[in-house]
Amino acid sequence: MCPRWETEDGFEMQMGTNHFGHFLLTMLLLDLIKKSAPSRIVNVSSEGYRIAKSGIDFEDIHHTKSYGPAEAYGRSKLANVLFTTELAKRLDGTGVSSYAVHPGAVETELSRNLPSAYPIMFFLLRLASPIIWLLLKTPVQGAQTNIYCAVDESLREVSGKYYSDCTEKETGKEANDEAAAKRLWDVSVKLVGLDDKKVS
């Protein structure tokens, strides 16, 4: 989570980093990924997607009208889940599977901008840090679900699902919105400057 910053392309930083960049990279590699089938695409999401109870705000996708760091983060992580499900639908029958994963609360620098975004929350977290530290996963532990989805043979015929702790998990209604997933795809194609005929 961070204050409202923009990428050099004008995207709100969290949506630009967590969704649009991954979307573009996936689309640029998609022909090669299809040729390499059976193959897999693993999108790192987060349980934080549940913060975005109202879904993706397509009228203000860059958060220019209102901005809250947690809401922006949640929407960017919801975008990962919606992208994964729409990708699975479009790649059905190609031998390419897609998965969204929640790595867990991992000891990383994700909270490095909390002091400026949420100063009071940061202060309280610092007070509780000895206890919180015991609950965090190491980066190696946090990578296990990513690795599981990338290589486990039991997932060979599965696609478009959400995993945490190497287990398939149910997603909330905001992550099961097929119309929002399709709309996000169409908006993403346009905003990253791709030809929609080539990625449909």
XYZ file of C-alpha atoms in Angstrom:
200
model
C 0.000 0.000 0.000
C 1.256 3.429 -0.896
C 0.178 7.042 -1.252
C -1.443 7.880 -4.589
C 1.369 7.711 -7.100
C 1.253 7.124 -10.835
C 3.331 4.996 -13.155
C 5.032 6.765 -16.052
C 2.101 5.584 -18.213
C -0.372 7.420 -15.969
C -1.789 4.368 -14.197
C -2.490 4.516 -10.465
C 0.628 2.844 -9.046
C -0.924 -0.190 -7.349
C -3.257 -1.064 -10.241
C -0.485 -0.354 -12.725
C 2.051 -2.505 -10.894
C -0.182 -5.322 -9.668
C -2.478 -5.690 -12.669
C -1.720 -3.769 -15.866
C 1.973 -4.693 -15.916
C 1.194 -8.378 -15.367
C -1.617 -8.293 -17.913
C 0.655 -6.787 -20.573
C 3.527 -9.186 -19.873
C 1.174 -12.172 -20.049
C -0.329 -10.993 -23.330
C 3.096 -10.388 -24.893
C 4.200 -13.909 -23.905
C 0.899 -15.664 -24.627
C 1.751 -17.084 -28.062
C 4.957 -18.588 -26.682
C 3.109 -19.914 -23.624
C 0.529 -21.584 -25.893
C 3.278 -23.136 -28.011
C 4.852 -24.492 -24.816
C 1.667 -26.254 -23.658
C 1.032 -27.833 -21.307
C 1.936 -24.653 -19.476
C 0.718 -22.559 -16.563
C 0.279 -18.922 -15.623
C 0.333 -18.100 -11.904
C -0.912 -14.688 -10.785
C 0.024 -13.582 -7.284
C -3.079 -12.063 -5.716
C -3.935 -11.650 -2.039
C -6.754 -12.117 0.413
C -6.591 -8.330 0.326
C -8.865 -8.512 -2.720
C -11.726 -8.835 -0.211
C -11.187 -5.186 0.776
C -12.704 -4.249 -2.600
C -16.270 -5.130 -1.576
C -17.744 -2.874 -4.244
C -15.595 -4.417 -6.976
C -13.571 -2.569 -9.608
C -14.642 1.031 -10.157
C -14.418 1.163 -13.941
C -15.466 4.822 -13.956
C -12.414 5.707 -11.832
C -9.982 2.845 -12.431
C -6.995 5.136 -11.789
C -8.470 6.526 -8.532
C -8.333 10.134 -9.680
C -11.610 11.122 -7.953
C -11.003 9.452 -4.607
C -8.136 7.433 -3.243
C -7.575 5.177 -0.276
C -4.390 3.064 -0.226
C -6.130 -0.055 1.113
C -9.042 0.176 -1.328
C -6.654 0.684 -4.258
C -4.582 -2.306 -3.141
C -7.713 -4.438 -2.750
C -8.958 -3.533 -6.210
C -5.590 -4.307 -7.773
C -5.593 -7.734 -6.125
C -9.206 -8.315 -7.147
C -8.071 -7.522 -10.694
C -5.553 -10.402 -10.402
C -8.346 -12.846 -9.531
C -10.703 -11.570 -12.239
C -7.910 -11.681 -14.814
C -7.104 -15.264 -13.839
C -10.689 -16.459 -14.279
C -11.177 -14.647 -17.596
C -7.825 -15.941 -18.839
C -8.827 -19.516 -17.944
C -12.062 -19.120 -19.897
C -10.290 -17.743 -22.979
C -7.534 -20.378 -22.860
C -9.868 -23.345 -22.408
C -8.713 -26.194 -24.640
C -5.258 -24.728 -25.321
C -3.369 -26.708 -22.669
C -2.596 -23.507 -20.748
C -3.911 -23.224 -17.190
C -4.099 -20.134 -14.981
C -4.213 -19.802 -11.204
C -4.475 -16.965 -8.692
C -2.645 -17.420 -5.404
C -2.587 -15.821 -1.976
C 0.944 -16.295 -0.611
C -0.093 -15.389 2.927
C 1.246 -12.686 5.217
C 4.902 -12.756 4.228
C 7.806 -10.860 5.748
C 8.540 -8.521 2.829
C 8.719 -4.778 2.268
C 5.042 -4.548 1.295
C 4.328 -2.272 4.250
C 7.271 0.066 3.624
C 4.912 2.932 2.712
C 2.560 2.490 5.669
C 4.114 5.376 7.646
C 2.987 7.900 5.034
C -0.268 6.152 4.052
C -1.494 5.217 7.541
C 0.690 6.805 10.255
C -1.482 5.719 13.207
C -1.813 2.148 11.918
C 1.938 2.027 11.353
C 2.590 3.165 14.926
C 0.248 0.466 16.315
C 1.822 -2.203 14.117
C 5.269 -1.200 15.354
C 4.095 -1.685 18.933
C 2.732 -5.125 18.078
C 5.638 -6.093 15.806
C 7.128 -8.769 18.129
C 3.833 -10.676 18.004
C 3.144 -9.968 14.319
C 6.651 -11.132 13.379
C 5.831 -14.576 14.814
C 2.804 -14.854 12.525
C 4.542 -13.887 9.286
C 5.747 -16.411 6.743
C 9.278 -16.284 5.435
C 9.625 -15.556 1.700
C 10.397 -19.260 1.138
C 7.211 -20.271 2.962
C 5.234 -17.629 1.077
C 6.427 -19.007 -2.267
C 5.104 -22.529 -1.646
C 1.603 -21.974 -3.069
C 3.079 -20.304 -6.162
C 5.338 -23.306 -6.688
C 2.482 -25.725 -6.022
C 0.338 -24.116 -8.704
C 3.246 -23.988 -11.134
C 4.272 -27.647 -10.934
C 1.911 -29.923 -9.007
C 0.594 -32.679 -11.287
C -2.764 -32.833 -9.478
C -3.657 -29.416 -10.966
C -3.069 -30.463 -14.552
C -6.773 -30.334 -15.483
C -7.654 -27.367 -13.244
C -7.697 -23.726 -14.316
C -9.068 -20.385 -13.163
C -9.050 -21.233 -9.470
C -7.772 -19.400 -6.381
C -5.291 -21.030 -3.963
C -3.893 -20.356 -0.522
C -1.646 -22.648 1.546
C -1.533 -25.068 -1.413
C -5.309 -25.547 -1.229
C -8.097 -24.349 -3.499
C -10.187 -21.707 -1.723
C -13.650 -20.288 -2.311
C -13.683 -16.697 -3.499
C -16.114 -13.945 -2.564
C -18.864 -12.718 -4.851
C -16.793 -9.749 -6.048
C -14.236 -12.233 -7.436
C -16.921 -14.308 -9.188
C -18.364 -11.476 -11.268
C -18.044 -12.758 -14.855
C -19.230 -9.479 -16.371
C -16.593 -7.547 -14.381
C -13.896 -10.034 -15.452
C -14.771 -9.552 -19.125
C -14.989 -5.790 -18.755
C -11.622 -5.680 -16.979
C -10.109 -7.675 -19.856
C -11.501 -5.260 -22.453
C -10.433 -2.176 -20.474
C -6.956 -3.660 -19.895
C -6.436 -4.428 -23.592
C -7.324 -0.843 -24.448
C -5.288 0.821 -21.691
C -2.074 -1.124 -22.357
C -2.380 -0.421 -26.080
C -2.903 -3.904 -27.464
C -4.904 -4.897 -30.530
C -8.000 -6.622 -29.154
C -8.242 -8.863 -32.233
C -4.866 -10.391 -31.378
C -5.653 -11.134 -27.728
C -9.265 -12.246 -27.864
